[in-house]
Each structure stands twice: as structure tokens, then as C-alpha cells.
């Protein structure tokens, strides 16, 4: 093949010149990845010598000896909302409420964070840069960190959990929404602008119809994630079923812990399935 | 005859440094059907978009009906824009919206923001929408989604939308470049009709000289952002044609979009030659 090019005095394309198995660039890359892995193993020093197989096996068995008493109020002071399933419901709603709050904030901000809408003049372009920077900063602070901080500021409980989730999600949804706007077909925008419509009318008529579906899809995706995260928040003071899980583990009530973990798995799986179904129908 | 549109020393330099329009001056009179021709990249789209300020001219003036478009701001600019209809190669309809709401969008320049969201379109606007859809022969598709229509039908919706503005000037940027020859003619005929019957001035860029000859009352050729020819269609002879399109060009009736050989790298040329050698024919479009 290569003779074809050399015979005609043409440069031989790299695809023909190079055997992929001896390409030094590929080999270097593979070697680098191996070196990082080996160094990582030494640095992290994974140590299993302290594990006690018999104790672990016993513990695993206990996790499946479910303590069904947590499903009913255990004394006169407790209500449905103190039972495991009551707290599970609360937890799901923590995720939902946090999503609603973050949508309310991220939705209007996302328009200010879309380059194609804001590139008109210098002021709006500056706003765009600021908003996207804000999204990035907010997004980079993990949910657990925000929950810990707000649990300190506001006290342990549902409020801390919701704020932690909502805060992080403003960053994530803001970015996703803004990128959805940036990905729209600019043709209709141009055409509607040419009719003499103002900026608001252009957004209303040409942008909104193009972003409704991606917005719904992203929102459900984040709702899914938030409901999935909500049970963990109790471990750091964010309320919900996580608190009960944390307590049972500390009190060595592994039967209760096992049941709670099972409930969380079921909820997350159901959520995952529902979210995938809805989003599949949207695209 | 007074000029409805005057371009005075218009210049457009893109931030990348490309001089897309280089000192263009033109007077376009009421009722003319001006066809813009020129090679790909000669500045046709840039010129059309400078007229209604979809892009900002770098220097020079655009005067529409005695008003300096280049100096207009905000609401003034929008009042000018609504008197200038525009249609596009890619039709630029809101694909998820119905044909009739796409058509009604042509009235946006006459409505307030508040009325856009808070009230339904007026009975007069709806009547006008159906009338205009009827004019371009697709009133029966009024409630179909725009993306369910064929290209030719979508372009007719584009015309109906522009007609809703009751424009005095119609800009058309390669309105038929995405359509087959037969459909092209049907769309061009609607443009011809609004030009002749309604007296709407048309400035339309086209790829095919045959279409330019058939529909234009005047042809303006751009070459590297400058006016290379300005006259009646029948004045374009072999010599002028080569001036506009380059020495190697041949005039085609209708056929491949590119009648001019594009610069090609040695490797590309070799790959094509190789494909021909092996009897596979040229590979699909190298861009
Ligand atoms: N947004 C842009 N930024 C930078 N350069 C641009 C931009 N749009 C167009 N150009 C350049 O300006 C020149 C003129 O482009 P224009 O699109 O006006 O040509 P055209 O005659 O419409 O071509 P075509 O027939 O391919 O549509 C080209 O060199 C093009 O690369
Ligand atoms: Mg063009």
C-alpha cells in the first residue's frame, strides 16, 4: 500500500506507516498507566490482615436477621414518622424538596449562564462568565461537606440535608441547563430575531420549545441522584432514615441496619427504574 | 425611482480577521428582484445579515426607506426589522411547534412581551396566518408539527411567516439550496409572486445561475466581499461568468453544488486516485 504513495512522491499517511502494536506513543501511555497503578498500590498500602473472616461472616448473617420492630412505633411517644418506613418517606421527600429548590434557583440562572444568549455585549458576556464560574465553584463543593457545615450552622436535621443537596445541585443543574441552551439550533433564534421580536420574545418562542425536554430529562436525572444520596445524609447530620441507620450501627443493632439498607436498595432501584423509563420516553 | 435600500461603503470584518464584505455600495429600488450570486465564502450571507443587523457591520451604512439602520437601537431597530422579512436555507422554523404557530411568530414584532405570554393571538392574526399559509398552498398543514413537513413545505412556512410581517423587503439566503430542482422552482415561484403581486422588493442569494437568470430582474455578483458584477441577468456571458466564478468554472444547469474544484491536499488527491484505481469510484465528499 505504502508504495502507492512513495511511487508518486507523496507523503505516506500515518495510518499506513505505523504498526499500531509498536506505536511508541501508545506503548508509553500503557506504561504510564501501569506505573500509576503500581505506585498507587504502594501508597495506599491496602491491608487486609486485620480482617476477621469469622466475625465478618457472623455480622453478615446478622444483617439478614431483620429486626421488624423498627417498622412500628416502639413506644407511646413515637408516631409513624419515627418508624423506618416513615423515615424512608421523609428521606424521599428530602430529595424531592432539595431538587425543587435547586430547580427554582438554577432555572433562571441557566439563561444567564448560556453563552449563545449572553454573548451580545460586554456586560452580558461578563455576567455569563461570572455565572458559569459560580456554577463550577458551587458544584465542586460536595454534598456531604455542605451538609456537615449546615448541620453545624443550623443544627442536625432535615434542613441541613435539604440545603446540602440543593446547594450542590444548583451547580450541577445550572451547568446542565446552560449547556442545553448552548446546544440548541441557532437557526430559529436568528429567524425570530429577524421578525423584529425582542430578546424576551426570542427566548420564549425560539429557545423554550427546544429546551423543555432536556430540562425535564436533566431534572429527573438529578431527582434520581438526590433521592439516592438522601439516605446517606443522616450519617453526617442531614436527617432522614440515615440517622436511624447510623444509630443502629452504633448500637450494634445489625438486624435493624440490614433491614434499613434493604429498604434503601429497594427505593433506589425503583427510583432508578422510574427515572430511566421517563427519560427514555423524552428523547 | 427612489432606493428602498441603500448600502454605502459597507464593510464587515469578522473577529477572526476575515473581510467578508469589503466596501460594498448598492442602491436597490422598490419592486426589484435582486439575485446575489458568488462563490461559497464570497460574502452573500454576511451581506444579507448586515441589512437587518443579524450581524453588526464593521463600517458603512445601511439605509432602509430613508432610515439609517446601522444607527438604530433597541425598539427602533426592531421596528425596522419587522418591515424586512427573511427566509433561510435551513428554513429555521421552530421544529417542535405547529405550522400555524410558526407562522404567527411573524407577528411578534407587533406584539408586546406581555401579550406574547399572556394572551392568545388575535383573531385578525390567526386569519392572516391562514391566509398566508393558503397563499403558499399549505393551509391544510396548519396544525402539523413543523418538523413533520418536507423541506419545500417548510420553506413555504418560512415565506408565510415572513409575510405575516407585511414586509416591504424580503431577504432570502439561499432559500432553495437544500431543495431538489422541482421543489426549488415551486418555492422560487412564490417569491416571484410576492415580488410581482405585492410589490415586495426581494434580495435573494442563489447558487445556480440558471435560477438567477430565470427569476432575477437584476443580478449582483460578489467576489471576495466586493461587487464583481451588477446588471441584468442576460448580461452575464461566458467572460463575465469566468470573472465571477474563476477561470476553471463551467456553468451547470443544476447538479453538484460545487462546480469549482476546491483546493485539495496531496493526500486527499492520492486517496481519491487510489479509490478510482481500485474501481470503487471517488470516496464520499471530502471536506
Ligand atoms: N461567524 C463568522 N466568523 C468568522 N468568519 C466568518 C463568519 N461567518 C462567515 N465568515 C467568513 O466570511 C466569509 C464570507 O462568508 P459568507 O457566509 O458570508 O459567504 P457566503 O457567500 O454566504 O458563502 P456560502 O455560499 O458558502 O453560504 C467567509 O470567508 C467565511 O469564512
Ligand atoms: Mg451563505
Coordinates of C-alpha atoms and ligand atoms in Angstrom, one line a residue:
Chain A
X1 CA 0.0 0.0 0.0
X2 CA 2.7 2.5 1.0
X3 CA 4.4 2.0 -2.3
X4 CA 1.4 3.7 -3.9
X5 CA 2.4 6.9 -2.2
X6 CA 6.1 6.7 -2.4
X7 CA 5.9 5.9 -6.1
X8 CA 4.1 9.1 -6.6
X9 CA 6.4 11.1 -4.4
X10 CA 3.6 11.7 -1.8
X11 CA 3.9 11.6 2.0
X12 CA 2.8 8.2 3.3
X13 CA -0.2 8.6 5.6
X14 CA 0.5 7.7 9.2
X15 CA -2.3 5.0 9.1
X16 CA -0.2 3.1 6.6
X17 CA 3.3 3.8 8.0
X18 CA 2.7 2.8 11.6
X19 CA 2.0 -0.6 13.1
X20 CA -0.4 0.1 15.9
X21 CA 1.2 -2.6 18.1
X22 CA 4.6 -0.8 18.0
X23 CA 3.4 2.7 18.1
X24 CA 5.7 4.2 20.8
X25 CA 3.0 6.8 21.8
X26 CA 0.5 4.0 22.7
X27 CA 3.2 2.0 24.4
X28 CA 4.2 5.0 26.5
X29 CA 0.6 5.6 27.5
X30 CA 0.1 2.0 28.6
X31 CA 3.4 2.0 30.5
X32 CA 2.4 5.3 32.3
X33 CA -1.0 3.8 33.3
X34 CA 0.7 0.7 34.7
X35 CA 3.3 2.8 36.7
X36 CA 0.5 4.9 38.2
X37 CA -1.3 1.8 39.3
X38 CA 1.7 0.2 40.9
X39 CA 2.6 3.4 42.7
X40 CA -1.0 3.7 43.9
X41 CA -0.9 0.2 45.3
X42 CA 2.2 1.0 47.4
X43 CA 1.0 4.4 48.6
X44 CA -2.4 3.3 49.7
X45 CA -1.0 0.1 51.3
X46 CA -4.2 -1.9 51.1
X47 CA -4.1 -4.0 54.2
X48 CA -6.5 -6.9 54.8
X49 CA -4.5 -8.6 57.6
X50 CA -6.8 -7.1 60.3
X51 CA -10.0 -8.5 58.8
X52 CA -11.6 -11.3 60.9
X53 CA -13.4 -13.7 58.5
X54 CA -15.4 -15.4 61.2
X55 CA -16.6 -12.2 62.7
X56 CA -17.5 -10.8 59.3
X57 CA -19.5 -13.9 58.4
X58 CA -21.4 -13.6 61.6
X59 CA -22.0 -10.0 61.0
X60 CA -23.3 -10.6 57.5
X61 CA -25.7 -13.2 58.9
X62 CA -27.0 -10.7 61.4
X63 CA -27.6 -8.2 58.7
X64 CA -30.2 -10.6 57.3
X65 CA -31.9 -11.3 60.6
X66 CA -34.1 -8.3 60.2
X67 CA -35.4 -6.5 63.2
X68 CA -39.0 -5.9 62.2
X69 CA -39.8 -3.9 65.3
X70 CA -38.4 -0.8 63.7
X71 CA -41.4 -0.9 61.3
X72 CA -43.9 0.0 64.0
X73 CA -43.8 2.7 66.7
X74 CA -41.8 1.3 69.6
X75 CA -43.3 3.4 72.4
X76 CA -46.2 5.8 73.1
X77 CA -44.1 8.8 72.1
X78 CA -43.3 7.5 68.6
X79 CA -45.5 8.0 65.6
X80 CA -45.5 6.7 62.1
X81 CA -42.8 9.3 61.2
X82 CA -40.4 7.6 63.6
X83 CA -40.7 4.2 62.0
X84 CA -38.3 3.0 59.4
X85 CA -40.8 3.3 56.6
X86 CA -41.9 6.7 57.9
X87 CA -38.3 7.9 57.8
X88 CA -37.9 6.4 54.3
X89 CA -40.8 8.5 53.1
X90 CA -39.2 11.6 54.7
X91 CA -35.9 10.8 53.1
X92 CA -37.5 10.5 49.6
X93 CA -39.2 13.9 50.2
X94 CA -35.8 15.4 51.3
X95 CA -34.5 14.5 47.8
X96 CA -37.6 15.9 46.1
X97 CA -37.7 19.1 48.1
X98 CA -34.0 19.7 47.5
X99 CA -34.5 19.2 43.8
X100 CA -37.4 21.6 43.7
X101 CA -35.3 24.3 45.5
X102 CA -32.3 23.8 43.2
X103 CA -34.5 23.9 40.1
X104 CA -36.1 27.2 41.2
X105 CA -32.6 28.8 41.6
X106 CA -30.9 27.1 38.6
X107 CA -33.6 27.6 36.0
X108 CA -33.4 31.4 35.8
X109 CA -29.6 31.4 36.3
X110 CA -29.1 29.0 33.5
X111 CA -30.2 31.6 30.9
X112 CA -27.6 34.0 32.3
X113 CA -25.1 31.1 32.0
X114 CA -25.6 30.3 28.3
X115 CA -23.0 31.7 26.0
X116 CA -25.2 32.0 23.0
X117 CA -27.8 34.1 24.8
X118 CA -25.3 36.3 26.7
X119 CA -22.7 37.0 24.1
X120 CA -24.5 40.1 22.8
X121 CA -22.4 42.7 24.6
X122 CA -19.6 43.1 27.1
X123 CA -21.8 43.4 30.2
X124 CA -23.8 40.3 29.5
X125 CA -20.7 38.4 28.5
X126 CA -19.2 39.3 31.9
X127 CA -22.4 38.0 33.6
X128 CA -22.1 34.8 31.7
X129 CA -18.5 34.2 32.8
X130 CA -19.5 35.0 36.4
X131 CA -22.5 32.7 36.4
X132 CA -20.6 29.8 34.9
X133 CA -17.8 30.3 37.4
X134 CA -20.4 30.3 40.2
X135 CA -21.8 27.0 38.9
X136 CA -18.4 25.5 38.8
X137 CA -17.4 26.6 42.4
X138 CA -20.8 25.5 43.8
X139 CA -20.6 22.2 42.0
X140 CA -17.1 21.4 43.3
X141 CA -18.2 21.6 46.9
X142 CA -19.5 18.1 47.7
X143 CA -22.9 17.5 49.2
X144 CA -21.5 15.9 52.3
X145 CA -19.4 18.9 53.0
X146 CA -22.3 21.3 52.7
X147 CA -24.4 19.1 54.9
X148 CA -21.7 19.0 57.6
X149 CA -21.3 22.7 57.5
X150 CA -25.1 23.4 57.6
X151 CA -25.6 20.8 60.3
X152 CA -23.2 22.9 62.4
X153 CA -24.8 26.2 61.5
X154 CA -28.5 25.1 61.6
X155 CA -28.4 22.1 63.8
X156 CA -28.7 18.4 62.8
X157 CA -31.8 17.6 60.9
X158 CA -33.7 17.7 57.7
X159 CA -33.0 21.3 57.0
X160 CA -29.2 20.7 56.8
X161 CA -29.8 17.8 54.5
X162 CA -32.0 19.7 52.1
X163 CA -29.7 22.7 52.0
X164 CA -26.7 20.5 51.3
X165 CA -28.4 18.7 48.5
X166 CA -30.0 21.8 47.0
X167 CA -26.8 23.8 47.1
X168 CA -24.7 21.3 45.2
X169 CA -27.5 20.7 42.7
X170 CA -27.8 24.4 41.8
X171 CA -24.2 24.0 40.4
X172 CA -24.9 20.7 38.6
X173 CA -28.3 21.6 37.2
X174 CA -27.2 25.1 36.3
X175 CA -24.4 23.7 34.2
X176 CA -26.6 21.1 32.6
X177 CA -29.3 23.6 31.8
X178 CA -26.9 26.2 30.4
X179 CA -25.3 23.6 28.2
X180 CA -28.7 22.5 26.9
X181 CA -29.4 26.1 25.9
X182 CA -26.0 26.3 24.3
X183 CA -26.7 23.2 22.3
X184 CA -29.9 24.4 20.6
X185 CA -30.3 25.0 16.9
X186 CA -29.4 28.7 16.4
X187 CA -31.5 29.0 13.2
X188 CA -34.9 29.7 14.8
X189 CA -33.3 32.3 17.1
X190 CA -32.0 34.1 14.1
X191 CA -35.3 33.8 12.2
X192 CA -37.3 35.1 15.2
X193 CA -34.9 37.9 15.8
X194 CA -35.3 38.9 12.1
X195 CA -39.1 39.3 12.6
X196 CA -38.4 42.2 14.9
X197 CA -39.1 40.3 18.1
X198 CA -37.3 41.5 21.3
X199 CA -34.9 39.4 23.3
X200 CA -37.5 38.0 25.6
X201 CA -39.8 37.1 22.8
X202 CA -36.9 35.3 21.0
X203 CA -36.2 33.2 24.1
X204 CA -39.9 32.5 24.6
X205 CA -40.6 31.4 21.1
X206 CA -37.4 30.0 19.8
X207 CA -35.4 28.8 22.9
X208 CA -38.0 27.4 25.2
X209 CA -39.5 24.8 22.9
X210 CA -36.1 23.5 22.2
X211 CA -35.1 23.1 25.9
X212 CA -38.2 21.7 27.6
X213 CA -37.4 18.1 27.0
X214 CA -33.7 18.3 28.0
X215 CA -34.6 20.3 31.1
X216 CA -37.2 17.7 32.2
X217 CA -34.7 14.9 31.5
X218 CA -31.9 16.6 33.5
X219 CA -34.3 17.4 36.4
X220 CA -35.4 13.8 36.6
X221 CA -31.8 12.6 36.5
X222 CA -30.9 14.9 39.4
X223 CA -34.1 13.9 41.3
X224 CA -33.0 10.3 41.0
X225 CA -29.5 11.2 42.2
X226 CA -30.8 13.2 45.1
X227 CA -33.2 10.6 46.3
X228 CA -30.3 8.2 46.1
X229 CA -28.0 10.5 48.1
X230 CA -30.6 11.4 50.7
X231 CA -30.3 8.2 52.9
X232 CA -26.6 8.8 53.4
X233 CA -27.0 12.4 54.6
X234 CA -28.3 11.2 58.0
X235 CA -24.8 9.9 58.7
X236 CA -23.4 13.4 58.7
X237 CA -26.4 15.1 60.4
X238 CA -28.7 15.7 57.4
X239 CA -31.8 14.0 58.7
X240 CA -33.9 11.2 57.2
X241 CA -33.5 7.5 57.5
X242 CA -29.7 7.8 57.6
X243 CA -29.9 8.9 61.2
X244 CA -31.7 5.7 62.1
X245 CA -29.2 3.6 60.1
X246 CA -26.3 5.4 61.9
X247 CA -27.8 4.8 65.3
X248 CA -28.4 1.1 64.7
X249 CA -24.9 0.6 63.5
X250 CA -23.5 2.4 66.6
X251 CA -25.8 0.4 68.9
X252 CA -24.7 -2.8 67.1
X253 CA -28.3 -3.5 66.0
X254 CA -27.3 -5.1 62.8
X255 CA -30.7 -6.6 62.2
X256 CA -32.2 -3.2 62.1
X257 CA -29.3 -1.8 60.0
X258 CA -29.8 -4.7 57.5
X259 CA -33.5 -4.0 57.1
X260 CA -32.8 -0.3 56.5
X261 CA -30.2 -1.0 53.9
X262 CA -32.6 -3.3 52.2
X263 CA -35.3 -0.6 52.2
X264 CA -32.8 1.9 50.7
X265 CA -31.7 -0.5 48.0
X266 CA -35.4 -1.1 47.0
X267 CA -36.2 2.6 46.9
X268 CA -33.1 3.5 44.9
X269 CA -33.7 0.6 42.4
X270 CA -37.4 1.7 42.0
X271 CA -36.3 5.3 41.5
X272 CA -33.6 4.3 39.0
X273 CA -36.1 2.3 37.0
X274 CA -38.8 5.0 37.0
X275 CA -36.3 7.7 36.1
X276 CA -34.9 5.7 33.2
X277 CA -38.4 4.9 31.9
X278 CA -39.4 8.6 32.0
X279 CA -36.2 9.9 30.4
X280 CA -36.3 7.3 27.7
X281 CA -39.7 8.5 26.7
X282 CA -38.5 12.1 26.5
X283 CA -35.7 11.7 24.0
Chain B
X1 CA -37.2 55.8 -8.7
X2 CA -36.1 56.1 -5.1
X3 CA -34.0 53.4 -3.5
X4 CA -35.8 51.4 -0.8
X5 CA -32.4 50.0 0.3
X6 CA -29.0 51.7 0.1
X7 CA -25.8 50.2 1.1
X8 CA -23.0 52.8 1.5
X9 CA -19.4 51.5 1.7
X10 CA -20.5 48.6 3.8
X11 CA -17.6 46.6 5.4
X12 CA -17.8 43.5 7.6
X13 CA -14.7 42.2 9.2
X14 CA -15.2 39.2 11.5
X15 CA -13.3 39.0 14.8
X16 CA -11.2 36.3 13.1
X17 CA -9.9 39.0 10.7
X18 CA -11.9 37.8 7.6
X19 CA -13.0 40.7 5.5
X20 CA -16.4 39.1 4.4
X21 CA -17.8 42.4 3.0
X22 CA -15.3 44.8 1.5
X23 CA -16.7 48.3 0.7
X24 CA -20.0 47.4 -0.9
X25 CA -22.2 50.2 -2.2
X26 CA -25.6 49.3 -3.7
X27 CA -28.9 51.0 -4.4
X28 CA -31.9 48.7 -4.5
X29 CA -35.1 50.0 -5.8
X30 CA -38.7 49.3 -4.9
X31 CA -40.0 46.2 -6.8
X32 CA -36.7 44.8 -7.9
X33 CA -35.9 41.1 -7.6
X34 CA -32.2 41.2 -6.9
X35 CA -30.3 37.9 -7.0
X36 CA -27.0 37.8 -5.2
X37 CA -24.5 35.3 -6.6
X38 CA -20.9 34.4 -5.9
X39 CA -18.7 31.6 -4.8
X40 CA -19.1 30.0 -1.5
X41 CA -17.5 32.4 1.0
X42 CA -17.8 35.4 -1.2
X43 CA -19.9 37.1 1.5
X44 CA -23.6 36.7 0.4
X45 CA -24.9 35.6 3.8
X46 CA -22.8 38.2 5.5
X47 CA -24.2 40.9 3.3
X48 CA -27.8 39.8 3.8
X49 CA -27.4 39.6 7.6
X50 CA -25.9 43.1 7.7
X51 CA -29.0 44.5 6.2
X52 CA -31.3 43.6 9.1
X53 CA -28.3 43.7 11.6
X54 CA -28.4 40.0 12.5
X55 CA -24.7 40.7 12.4
X56 CA -23.1 44.1 13.0
X57 CA -21.5 45.8 10.1
X58 CA -18.0 47.0 10.9
X59 CA -18.3 50.2 8.8
X60 CA -20.5 51.9 6.4
X61 CA -24.2 52.5 6.3
X62 CA -27.4 50.6 5.5
X63 CA -30.3 52.9 4.7
X64 CA -33.7 51.4 4.6
X65 CA -36.5 53.6 3.3
X66 CA -34.6 56.7 4.3
X67 CA -33.8 55.5 7.8
X68 CA -30.2 54.6 8.9
X69 CA -30.5 51.0 10.0
X70 CA -26.9 51.0 11.2
X71 CA -27.6 53.7 13.8
X72 CA -30.9 52.3 15.1
X73 CA -31.0 50.8 18.6
X74 CA -33.5 48.7 20.6
X75 CA -37.1 49.3 19.7
X76 CA -36.2 51.4 16.7
X77 CA -34.2 48.6 15.2
X78 CA -37.0 46.1 15.9
X79 CA -39.5 48.4 14.1
X80 CA -37.2 48.3 11.1
X81 CA -36.7 44.6 11.3
X82 CA -40.4 43.9 11.2
X83 CA -40.7 45.6 7.9
X84 CA -38.0 43.3 6.4
X85 CA -38.9 39.6 6.1
X86 CA -36.2 37.0 5.9
X87 CA -36.1 33.3 4.8
X88 CA -33.2 30.9 5.2
X89 CA -31.5 28.0 3.6
X90 CA -32.3 25.8 6.7
X91 CA -35.8 27.2 6.9
X92 CA -35.2 28.0 10.6
X93 CA -38.6 27.0 11.8
X94 CA -39.2 26.1 15.5
X95 CA -39.3 22.4 14.7
X96 CA -41.4 21.3 17.7
X97 CA -44.0 24.0 17.2
X98 CA -47.0 23.7 14.8
X99 CA -47.0 25.3 11.4
X100 CA -49.6 27.9 12.4
X101 CA -47.7 29.0 15.5
X102 CA -44.5 29.2 13.4
X103 CA -46.4 31.4 11.0
X104 CA -47.9 33.6 13.8
X105 CA -44.3 34.2 15.1
X106 CA -44.0 36.6 12.2
X107 CA -46.3 39.0 14.1
X108 CA -44.0 39.1 17.2
X109 CA -42.6 42.4 16.2
X110 CA -46.1 43.9 16.5
X111 CA -46.8 42.4 20.0
X112 CA -45.6 43.3 23.5
X113 CA -43.7 40.7 25.5
X114 CA -46.5 40.6 27.9
X115 CA -49.1 39.8 25.2
X116 CA -46.7 37.1 23.9
X117 CA -47.1 35.0 27.0
X118 CA -50.4 36.2 28.5
X119 CA -52.8 36.3 25.6
X120 CA -53.8 34.2 22.7
X121 CA -53.1 35.5 19.2
X122 CA -55.8 37.9 18.0
X123 CA -58.5 36.7 15.5
X124 CA -57.0 39.0 12.9
X125 CA -53.6 37.5 13.3
X126 CA -55.0 34.0 13.0
X127 CA -57.0 34.9 10.0
X128 CA -53.9 36.4 8.4
X129 CA -51.8 33.3 9.3
X130 CA -54.3 31.1 7.4
X131 CA -54.5 33.5 4.6
X132 CA -50.7 33.5 4.2
X133 CA -50.5 29.7 4.6
X134 CA -53.2 29.5 1.9
X135 CA -51.1 31.7 -0.4
X136 CA -48.2 29.3 -0.2
X137 CA -50.6 26.3 -0.6
X138 CA -50.2 24.6 2.8
X139 CA -53.2 25.8 4.9
X140 CA -54.1 22.1 5.3
X141 CA -50.9 21.5 7.2
X142 CA -51.6 24.3 9.7
X143 CA -51.7 22.1 12.7
X144 CA -48.9 19.7 11.8
X145 CA -45.6 20.0 13.6
X146 CA -43.1 21.9 11.6
X147 CA -40.6 19.1 11.5
X148 CA -43.2 16.7 10.0
X149 CA -43.1 18.7 6.8
X150 CA -40.9 18.2 3.8
X151 CA -38.2 20.8 3.0
X152 CA -40.2 22.5 0.4
X153 CA -43.2 22.8 2.6
X154 CA -41.0 24.1 5.5
X155 CA -39.6 26.8 3.3
X156 CA -43.2 27.8 2.3
X157 CA -44.0 28.1 6.0
X158 CA -40.9 30.3 6.2
X159 CA -42.3 32.5 3.5
X160 CA -45.7 32.6 5.2
X161 CA -44.0 33.7 8.5
X162 CA -42.2 36.5 6.7
X163 CA -45.4 37.6 5.0
X164 CA -47.0 38.0 8.4
X165 CA -44.7 40.9 9.0
X166 CA -46.3 42.7 6.0
X167 CA -42.7 43.3 4.8
X168 CA -41.6 45.8 2.2
X169 CA -38.4 44.0 1.6
X170 CA -37.7 40.3 1.6
X171 CA -34.3 38.9 2.2
X172 CA -33.7 35.3 1.2
X173 CA -30.4 33.5 2.0
X174 CA -30.1 30.6 -0.4
X175 CA -33.7 29.7 0.1
X176 CA -33.6 26.7 -2.2
X177 CA -30.1 25.3 -1.7
X178 CA -31.5 22.4 0.4
X179 CA -34.2 21.5 -2.1
X180 CA -34.4 19.4 -5.2
X181 CA -34.8 21.3 -8.6
X182 CA -38.5 20.9 -9.0
X183 CA -39.2 22.0 -5.4
X184 CA -36.7 24.8 -5.9
X185 CA -38.8 26.2 -8.7
X186 CA -42.1 26.0 -6.8
X187 CA -40.5 27.9 -3.9
X188 CA -38.9 30.5 -6.2
X189 CA -42.3 31.0 -7.9
X190 CA -43.9 32.1 -4.6
X191 CA -41.0 34.6 -4.1
X192 CA -41.7 35.8 -7.6
X193 CA -45.4 36.1 -6.9
X194 CA -44.9 38.2 -3.8
X195 CA -42.5 40.3 -5.7
X196 CA -44.8 40.9 -8.7
X197 CA -48.2 40.9 -7.0
X198 CA -47.4 42.6 -3.6
X199 CA -44.6 44.7 -4.9
X200 CA -42.3 43.4 -2.2
X201 CA -38.6 44.0 -3.1
X202 CA -36.6 40.8 -2.9
X203 CA -32.9 40.3 -2.3
X204 CA -32.1 36.6 -2.7
X205 CA -28.9 34.8 -2.8
X206 CA -28.7 31.7 -5.1
X207 CA -26.3 29.0 -6.0
X208 CA -27.4 28.4 -9.5
X209 CA -27.0 30.9 -12.2
X210 CA -29.9 29.3 -14.1
X211 CA -32.2 30.2 -11.3
X212 CA -30.7 33.7 -11.1
X213 CA -31.4 34.2 -14.8
X214 CA -34.9 32.9 -14.6
X215 CA -36.1 34.9 -11.5
X216 CA -33.9 37.9 -11.1
X217 CA -34.6 41.3 -12.6
X218 CA -31.0 42.2 -11.5
X219 CA -28.0 40.2 -10.6
X220 CA -25.3 41.3 -8.2
X221 CA -22.2 39.1 -8.0
X222 CA -19.9 39.2 -5.1
X223 CA -16.3 38.1 -5.2
X224 CA -14.2 38.1 -2.1
X225 CA -16.7 40.6 -0.5
X226 CA -16.7 43.1 -3.4
X227 CA -19.2 43.7 -6.1
X228 CA -17.8 41.9 -9.2
X229 CA -20.9 42.4 -11.4
X230 CA -24.1 44.4 -11.2
X231 CA -26.5 44.3 -14.0
X232 CA -29.3 42.5 -15.9
X233 CA -29.1 38.7 -15.8
X234 CA -28.8 38.3 -19.6
X235 CA -25.6 40.4 -19.5
X236 CA -23.7 37.6 -17.8
X237 CA -21.9 36.0 -20.7
X238 CA -19.1 33.4 -20.7
X239 CA -16.4 36.1 -19.9
X240 CA -18.3 37.7 -17.0
X241 CA -19.1 34.2 -15.7
X242 CA -15.4 33.3 -15.5
X243 CA -14.7 36.7 -13.9
X244 CA -17.2 35.9 -11.1
X245 CA -16.6 32.2 -10.6
X246 CA -12.9 31.8 -11.8
X247 CA -11.2 30.5 -14.9
X248 CA -11.9 26.8 -14.3
X249 CA -15.6 27.2 -13.7
X250 CA -18.2 25.7 -16.0
X251 CA -21.8 26.7 -15.9
X252 CA -24.1 23.9 -14.9
X253 CA -27.9 23.9 -15.2
X254 CA -28.4 22.1 -12.0
X255 CA -26.2 19.4 -10.4
X256 CA -23.4 19.2 -7.9
X257 CA -23.3 22.3 -5.7
X258 CA -19.6 22.8 -6.2
X259 CA -18.8 23.4 -9.9
X260 CA -15.5 24.8 -8.9
X261 CA -12.6 22.5 -7.9
X262 CA -11.7 23.0 -4.3
X263 CA -8.1 23.1 -3.2
X264 CA -7.1 19.6 -2.2
X265 CA -4.2 18.2 -0.2
X266 CA -1.8 15.8 -1.8
X267 CA -3.0 13.0 0.4
X268 CA -6.7 13.7 -0.4
X269 CA -5.8 13.6 -4.1
X270 CA -3.9 10.4 -3.7
X271 CA -6.8 8.7 -1.8
X272 CA -9.2 9.7 -4.5
X273 CA -6.9 8.4 -7.2
X274 CA -6.4 5.2 -5.3
X275 CA -10.1 4.7 -4.9
X276 CA -10.6 5.2 -8.6
X277 CA -7.7 2.8 -9.3
X278 CA -9.3 0.1 -7.3
X279 CA -12.6 0.7 -9.1
X280 CA -14.5 1.9 -6.1
X281 CA -15.1 5.4 -7.5
X282 CA -14.3 8.5 -5.6
X283 CA -14.9 8.4 -1.8
X284 CA -17.9 10.3 -0.5
X285 CA -17.3 14.1 -0.2
X286 CA -14.0 15.1 1.4
X287 CA -14.4 18.4 3.1
Ligands
LIG1 N1 -19.2 33.9 12.1 C1 -18.1 34.1 11.3 N2 -16.9 34.2 11.9 C2 -15.8 34.4 11.1 N3 -15.8 34.3 9.8 C3 -17.0 34.1 9.2 C4 -18.2 34.0 9.9 N4 -19.2 33.8 9.0 C5 -18.6 33.9 7.8 N5 -17.3 34.1 7.9 C6 -16.4 34.2 6.8 O1 -16.7 35.3 6.0 C7 -16.6 35.0 4.6 C8 -17.9 35.2 3.9 O2 -18.8 34.2 4.4 P1 -20.4 34.1 4.0 O3 -21.0 33.1 4.8 O4 -20.9 35.5 4.0 O5 -20.3 33.7 2.5 P2 -21.4 33.1 1.5 O6 -21.2 33.8 0.2 O7 -22.7 33.2 2.2 O8 -20.9 31.6 1.3 P3 -21.9 30.3 1.1 O9 -22.3 30.3 -0.3 O10 -20.9 29.2 1.5 O11 -23.0 30.4 2.1 C9 -16.1 33.5 4.5 O12 -14.7 33.6 4.3 C10 -16.4 33.0 5.9 O13 -15.4 32.0 6.2
LIG2 MG1 -24.1 31.7 2.8

